[in-house]
Coordinates of N, CA, C and O in Angstrom, one line a residue:
M1 N 15.5 -5.1 -28.0 CA 15.2 -4.2 -26.9 C 15.3 -4.9 -25.5 O 14.7 -6.0 -25.4
S2 N 16.0 -4.4 -24.7 CA 16.2 -5.0 -23.3 C 15.3 -4.3 -22.3 O 15.3 -3.1 -22.2
R3 N 14.6 -5.1 -21.6 CA 13.6 -4.6 -20.6 C 14.2 -4.9 -19.2 O 14.6 -6.0 -18.9
K4 N 14.1 -3.8 -18.4 CA 14.6 -4.0 -17.0 C 13.4 -4.2 -16.1 O 12.3 -3.8 -16.4
I5 N 13.6 -4.9 -15.0 CA 12.6 -5.2 -14.0 C 11.9 -3.9 -13.5 O 10.7 -3.9 -13.2
T6 N 12.7 -2.8 -13.4 CA 12.2 -1.6 -12.9 C 11.2 -0.9 -13.9 O 10.5 0.1 -13.6
D7 N 11.2 -1.4 -15.2 CA 10.3 -0.8 -16.2 C 8.9 -1.5 -16.2 O 8.0 -1.0 -16.8
I8 N 8.8 -2.6 -15.5 CA 7.5 -3.4 -15.5 C 6.5 -2.8 -14.5 O 6.9 -2.6 -13.3
I9 N 5.3 -2.6 -14.9 CA 4.3 -2.1 -14.0 C 3.3 -3.2 -13.7 O 2.7 -3.8 -14.7
L10 N 3.1 -3.5 -12.4 CA 2.2 -4.6 -12.0 C 0.8 -4.1 -11.8 O 0.6 -3.0 -11.4
N11 N -0.2 -5.0 -12.1 CA -1.6 -4.6 -11.8 C -2.1 -5.2 -10.5 O -1.3 -6.0 -9.8
Q12 N -3.3 -5.0 -10.2 CA -3.9 -5.4 -8.9 C -3.8 -6.9 -8.8 O -3.5 -7.4 -7.7
E13 N -4.2 -7.7 -9.8 CA -4.2 -9.1 -9.7 C -2.8 -9.6 -9.4 O -2.6 -10.6 -8.6
Q14 N -1.8 -9.0 -10.0 CA -0.4 -9.5 -9.8 C 0.1 -9.1 -8.4 O 0.9 -9.8 -7.9
I15 N -0.4 -8.0 -7.9 CA 0.1 -7.6 -6.6 C -0.7 -8.3 -5.4 O 0.0 -8.9 -4.5
L16 N -2.0 -8.3 -5.5 CA -2.8 -8.9 -4.4 C -3.2 -10.3 -4.6 O -3.6 -11.0 -3.7
G17 N -3.2 -10.8 -5.9 CA -3.7 -12.1 -6.2 C -5.2 -12.2 -6.2 O -5.8 -13.3 -6.3
G18 N -5.9 -11.0 -6.2 CA -7.3 -11.0 -6.2 C -7.8 -9.5 -6.2 O -7.0 -8.6 -6.4
D19 N -9.0 -9.3 -5.8 CA -9.6 -8.0 -5.8 C -9.7 -7.3 -4.5 O -10.1 -6.2 -4.4
R20 N -9.3 -8.0 -3.4 CA -9.3 -7.4 -2.1 C -8.2 -7.9 -1.2 O -7.6 -8.9 -1.5
A21 N -8.0 -7.2 -0.1 CA -6.9 -7.6 0.9 C -7.4 -7.2 2.3 O -8.4 -6.4 2.4
I22 N -6.7 -7.6 3.3 CA -7.1 -7.3 4.7 C -6.2 -6.1 5.1 O -5.0 -6.2 5.0
L23 N -6.8 -5.0 5.5 CA -6.1 -3.9 6.0 C -5.7 -4.1 7.5 O -6.5 -4.4 8.3
T24 N -4.4 -3.9 7.7 CA -3.9 -4.2 9.1 C -3.3 -2.9 9.7 O -3.2 -2.9 11.0
K25 N -3.0 -1.9 8.9 CA -2.3 -0.7 9.5 C -2.5 0.5 8.6 O -2.4 0.3 7.4
I26 N -2.7 1.7 9.2 CA -2.6 2.9 8.4 C -1.7 3.9 9.1 O -1.6 4.0 10.3
S27 N -0.8 4.5 8.3 CA 0.1 5.5 8.8 C 0.2 6.7 7.8 O -0.2 6.5 6.7
E28 N 0.7 7.8 8.3 CA 0.9 9.0 7.5 C 2.3 9.0 6.9 O 3.2 8.8 7.6
G29 N 2.4 9.2 5.6 CA 3.7 9.4 5.0 C 4.0 10.9 4.9 O 3.2 11.7 4.4
K30 N 5.1 11.3 5.5 CA 5.4 12.7 5.5 C 6.2 13.1 4.3 O 6.9 12.3 3.7
K31 N 6.1 14.3 3.8 CA 6.8 14.9 2.7 C 8.3 14.9 3.0 O 8.7 15.3 4.1
F32 N 9.1 14.6 2.0 CA 10.6 14.6 2.2 C 11.1 15.7 1.3 O 11.0 15.7 0.1
V33 N 11.7 16.7 1.9 CA 12.3 17.9 1.2 C 13.7 18.1 1.6 O 13.9 18.2 2.9
N34 N 14.6 18.3 0.7 CA 16.0 18.6 1.0 C 16.6 17.7 2.0 O 17.3 18.1 2.9
G35 N 16.3 16.4 1.9 CA 16.9 15.4 2.8 C 16.3 15.3 4.2 O 16.8 14.7 5.1
H36 N 15.2 16.0 4.4 CA 14.5 15.9 5.7 C 13.0 15.8 5.6 O 12.4 16.2 4.6
Y37 N 12.4 15.1 6.5 CA 10.9 15.0 6.5 C 10.3 16.2 7.1 O 10.8 16.8 8.1
T38 N 9.2 16.7 6.5 CA 8.5 17.8 7.0 C 7.3 17.3 7.8 O 7.0 16.1 7.9
D39 N 6.5 18.2 8.3 CA 5.2 17.9 9.0 C 4.1 17.7 8.1 O 3.0 17.2 8.5
E40 N 4.3 18.0 6.8 CA 3.2 17.9 5.8 C 2.9 16.5 5.4 O 3.9 15.7 5.1
I41 N 1.7 16.1 5.4 CA 1.3 14.7 5.0 C 1.4 14.6 3.4 O 0.7 15.4 2.7
D42 N 2.2 13.7 2.9 CA 2.4 13.5 1.5 C 1.4 12.4 1.0 O 1.0 12.4 -0.1
C43 N 1.2 11.4 1.9 CA 0.3 10.3 1.5 C -0.1 9.5 2.7 O 0.4 9.8 3.8
Y44 N -1.0 8.6 2.5 CA -1.3 7.6 3.6 C -0.7 6.3 3.2 O -0.8 5.9 2.0
K45 N -0.1 5.5 4.1 CA 0.4 4.2 3.8 C -0.5 3.2 4.5 O -0.7 3.2 5.7
L46 N -1.0 2.3 3.6 CA -1.9 1.3 4.1 C -1.2 -0.1 4.0 O -0.8 -0.5 2.9
E47 N -1.0 -0.7 5.1 CA -0.4 -2.0 5.1 C -1.5 -3.1 5.0 O -2.5 -3.1 5.8
V48 N -1.4 -3.9 4.0 CA -2.5 -4.9 3.7 C -1.8 -6.3 3.6 O -0.6 -6.4 3.4
V49 N -2.6 -7.3 3.8 CA -2.2 -8.7 3.7 C -3.0 -9.3 2.5 O -4.2 -9.2 2.5
C50 N -2.3 -9.9 1.6 CA -2.9 -10.6 0.4 C -3.5 -11.9 0.9 O -2.8 -12.7 1.4
V51 N -4.8 -12.0 0.7 CA -5.5 -13.2 1.1 C -6.1 -14.1 0.0 O -6.3 -15.3 0.1
A52 N -6.3 -13.5 -1.2 CA -7.0 -14.2 -2.2 C -6.2 -15.4 -2.7 O -6.8 -16.4 -3.0
D53 N -4.9 -15.2 -2.8 CA -4.1 -16.3 -3.3 C -3.5 -17.1 -2.2 O -2.7 -18.0 -2.4
K54 N -3.9 -16.8 -0.9 CA -3.4 -17.4 0.3 C -1.9 -17.3 0.5 O -1.3 -18.2 1.1
S55 N -1.3 -16.3 -0.1 CA 0.1 -16.1 0.1 C 0.4 -15.4 1.4 O 1.5 -15.5 2.0
F56 N -0.6 -14.6 1.8 CA -0.5 -13.8 3.1 C 0.8 -12.9 3.1 O 1.3 -12.6 4.1
D57 N 1.1 -12.4 1.9 CA 2.2 -11.5 1.8 C 1.8 -10.1 2.3 O 0.6 -9.7 2.1
K58 N 2.7 -9.4 2.9 CA 2.4 -8.0 3.4 C 2.8 -7.0 2.3 O 3.9 -7.2 1.7
V59 N 1.9 -6.1 2.0 CA 2.2 -5.1 1.0 C 1.8 -3.7 1.5 O 0.7 -3.6 2.2
I60 N 2.6 -2.7 1.2 CA 2.2 -1.4 1.6 C 1.8 -0.6 0.4 O 2.5 -0.6 -0.6
V61 N 0.6 0.0 0.5 CA 0.1 0.7 -0.7 C -0.1 2.2 -0.3 O -0.6 2.5 0.8
K62 N 0.5 3.1 -1.1 CA 0.4 4.5 -0.8 C -0.8 5.1 -1.5 O -1.2 4.7 -2.6
L63 N -1.5 5.9 -0.7 CA -2.7 6.6 -1.2 C -2.5 8.1 -1.1 O -2.0 8.6 -0.1
P64 N -2.9 8.9 -2.1 CA -2.7 10.3 -2.1 C -3.3 10.9 -0.8 O -4.3 10.5 -0.3
S65 N -2.6 12.0 -0.3 CA -3.1 12.6 0.9 C -4.5 13.2 0.8 O -5.1 13.4 1.8
D66 N -4.9 13.5 -0.4 CA -6.3 14.1 -0.5 C -7.4 13.0 -0.6 O -8.6 13.3 -0.6
K67 N -7.0 11.8 -0.5 CA -7.9 10.6 -0.5 C -7.8 9.9 0.9 O -7.0 9.1 1.1
T68 N -8.7 10.3 1.8 CA -8.6 9.7 3.1 C -9.0 8.2 3.1 O -9.9 7.9 2.3
P69 N -8.4 7.4 3.9 CA -8.7 6.0 3.9 C -10.2 5.6 4.3 O -10.6 4.5 4.0
G70 N -10.9 6.4 5.0 CA -12.2 6.1 5.4 C -12.3 5.3 6.7 O -13.4 4.9 7.1
I71 N -11.2 5.0 7.3 CA -11.2 4.3 8.6 C -9.9 4.7 9.3 O -8.9 5.1 8.7
T72 N -9.9 4.6 10.6 CA -8.8 5.0 11.4 C -8.1 3.7 11.9 O -8.6 2.6 11.9
Q73 N -6.9 3.9 12.4 CA -6.1 2.8 13.0 C -6.8 2.3 14.2 O -6.9 1.1 14.4
E74 N -7.5 3.2 15.0 CA -8.2 2.8 16.2 C -9.4 1.9 15.8 O -9.7 0.9 16.5
Q75 N -10.1 2.2 14.7 CA -11.2 1.4 14.2 C -10.7 0.0 13.7 O -11.4 -1.0 14.0
I76 N -9.6 0.0 13.1 CA -9.0 -1.3 12.7 C -8.7 -2.2 13.9 O -9.1 -3.4 13.9
E77 N -8.1 -1.6 14.9 CA -7.7 -2.4 16.1 C -9.0 -2.8 16.9 O -9.0 -3.9 17.5
A78 N -10.1 -2.0 16.8 CA -11.3 -2.4 17.5 C -12.2 -3.3 16.8 O -13.1 -3.9 17.4
S79 N -11.9 -3.6 15.5 CA -12.8 -4.4 14.7 C -12.7 -5.9 15.2 O -11.7 -6.4 15.6
T80 N -13.9 -6.5 15.2 CA -14.0 -7.9 15.7 C -13.8 -8.9 14.5 O -13.8 -10.1 14.8
S81 N -13.6 -8.4 13.3 CA -13.3 -9.2 12.2 C -12.4 -8.5 11.3 O -12.2 -7.3 11.4
P82 N -11.7 -9.2 10.4 CA -10.8 -8.6 9.4 C -11.4 -7.4 8.7 O -12.6 -7.5 8.3
V83 N -10.7 -6.4 8.4 CA -11.2 -5.2 7.6 C -10.7 -5.4 6.2 O -9.5 -5.3 5.9
Y84 N -11.6 -5.8 5.3 CA -11.3 -6.0 3.9 C -11.4 -4.7 3.1 O -12.3 -3.9 3.4
V85 N -10.4 -4.5 2.2 CA -10.4 -3.3 1.4 C -10.3 -3.6 -0.1 O -9.7 -4.7 -0.4
K86 N -10.8 -2.8 -0.9 CA -10.6 -2.9 -2.4 C -10.0 -1.6 -2.8 O -10.4 -0.5 -2.4
F87 N -9.1 -1.6 -3.8 CA -8.4 -0.5 -4.3 C -8.9 -0.1 -5.7 O -9.3 -1.0 -6.5
E88 N -8.8 1.2 -6.0 CA -9.0 1.7 -7.4 C -7.6 2.1 -7.9 O -6.8 2.7 -7.1
G89 N -7.3 1.8 -9.1 CA -6.1 2.2 -9.7 C -4.8 1.7 -9.1 O -3.8 2.4 -9.0
L90 N -4.8 0.5 -8.6 CA -3.7 -0.1 -7.9 C -2.6 -0.5 -8.9 O -2.9 -1.3 -9.8
T91 N -1.4 0.0 -8.7 CA -0.3 -0.4 -9.6 C 1.0 -0.6 -8.7 O 1.0 0.0 -7.6
G92 N 1.9 -1.3 -9.2 CA 3.2 -1.5 -8.5 C 4.4 -1.5 -9.4 O 4.2 -1.9 -10.6
K93 N 5.5 -1.2 -8.8 CA 6.8 -1.2 -9.6 C 7.9 -1.6 -8.6 O 7.9 -1.4 -7.5
F94 N 8.8 -2.3 -9.2 CA 10.0 -2.7 -8.5 C 11.1 -1.6 -8.6 O 11.1 -0.9 -9.6
Y95 N 11.8 -1.4 -7.5 CA 12.9 -0.4 -7.5 C 14.1 -1.0 -6.7 O 13.9 -1.9 -5.9
M96 N 15.3 -0.6 -7.0 CA 16.4 -1.1 -6.2 C 16.6 -0.2 -5.0 O 16.8 1.0 -5.1
S97 N 16.5 -0.8 -3.8 CA 16.7 -0.1 -2.6 C 18.2 0.2 -2.3 O 19.0 -0.7 -2.3
N98 N 18.5 1.5 -2.0 CA 19.8 1.8 -1.6 C 20.1 1.3 -0.1 O 21.3 1.2 0.2
I99 N 19.1 1.0 0.6 CA 19.2 0.6 2.0 C 19.5 -0.9 2.1 O 20.4 -1.4 2.7
T100 N 18.6 -1.7 1.4 CA 18.7 -3.2 1.5 C 19.6 -3.8 0.3 O 19.9 -4.9 0.4
N101 N 19.8 -2.9 -0.7 CA 20.5 -3.4 -1.9 C 19.8 -4.6 -2.5 O 20.4 -5.5 -3.1
R102 N 18.5 -4.5 -2.5 CA 17.6 -5.5 -3.1 C 16.5 -4.8 -3.8 O 16.2 -3.7 -3.5
Y103 N 15.8 -5.6 -4.7 CA 14.6 -5.0 -5.3 C 13.5 -5.0 -4.3 O 13.3 -6.0 -3.6
E104 N 12.8 -3.9 -4.2 CA 11.6 -3.8 -3.3 C 10.4 -3.4 -4.2 O 10.6 -2.9 -5.3
L105 N 9.2 -3.6 -3.7 CA 8.0 -3.3 -4.4 C 7.4 -2.0 -3.9 O 7.2 -1.9 -2.7
S106 N 7.1 -1.1 -4.7 CA 6.4 0.2 -4.4 C 5.0 0.1 -5.0 O 4.9 -0.1 -6.3
C107 N 4.0 0.3 -4.2 CA 2.6 0.2 -4.7 C 1.9 1.5 -4.4 O 2.1 2.2 -3.4
K108 N 1.0 1.9 -5.3 CA 0.1 3.1 -5.1 C -1.2 2.8 -5.7 O -1.4 2.0 -6.6
A109 N -2.2 3.5 -5.1 CA -3.6 3.4 -5.6 C -4.2 4.8 -5.6 O -3.7 5.7 -4.9
T110 N -5.2 5.0 -6.4 CA -5.9 6.3 -6.5 C -7.0 6.4 -5.5 O -7.4 7.5 -5.1
A111 N -7.5 5.3 -5.0 CA -8.6 5.3 -4.0 C -8.7 3.9 -3.3 O -8.2 2.9 -3.8
V112 N -9.3 3.9 -2.1 CA -9.5 2.7 -1.4 C -10.9 2.7 -0.8 O -11.5 3.8 -0.5
H113 N -11.6 1.5 -0.8 CA -12.9 1.4 -0.3 C -12.9 0.2 0.7 O -12.4 -0.8 0.5
I114 N -13.6 0.5 1.8 CA -13.8 -0.5 2.9 C -14.8 -1.5 2.4 O -15.9 -1.1 2.1
A115 N -14.5 -2.8 2.3 CA -15.4 -3.8 1.8 C -16.4 -4.2 2.9 O -17.5 -4.5 2.6
N116 N -15.9 -4.3 4.1 CA -16.7 -4.6 5.3 C -16.0 -4.3 6.6 O -14.8 -4.4 6.6
V117 N -16.7 -3.9 7.6 CA -16.0 -3.7 8.9 C -17.1 -3.9 10.0 O -18.2 -3.4 9.8
K118 N -16.8 -4.7 11.0 CA -17.7 -4.8 12.1 C -16.9 -4.4 13.4 O -15.8 -4.9 13.7
V119 N -17.5 -3.4 14.1 CA -16.8 -2.9 15.3 C -17.7 -3.2 16.5 O -18.9 -3.1 16.4

């Protein structure tokens, strides 16, 4: 049996190197229908930095649109210390990008929790 890299599902430890990451950015992912983006929010995209393994890799995690992140971009920017988050149900898969012609990582989670924030 031959296994392809796109068949492998990564867990939180493999993605983040630990149980939390620093949240740096939140944006809305719009629904893509018939080759065009709509105004409907499909998901939230959370850009995080992996700190547990000191790799400081940037990862984007998609969160379902019915699960609000619990913090705004403005609050992240106003925070006087890093905003740590923990995810529930975090998984990742590699896919071949038609744009970069390289394998890219796609991550999703079922929920996110703010571990600490000081504003």
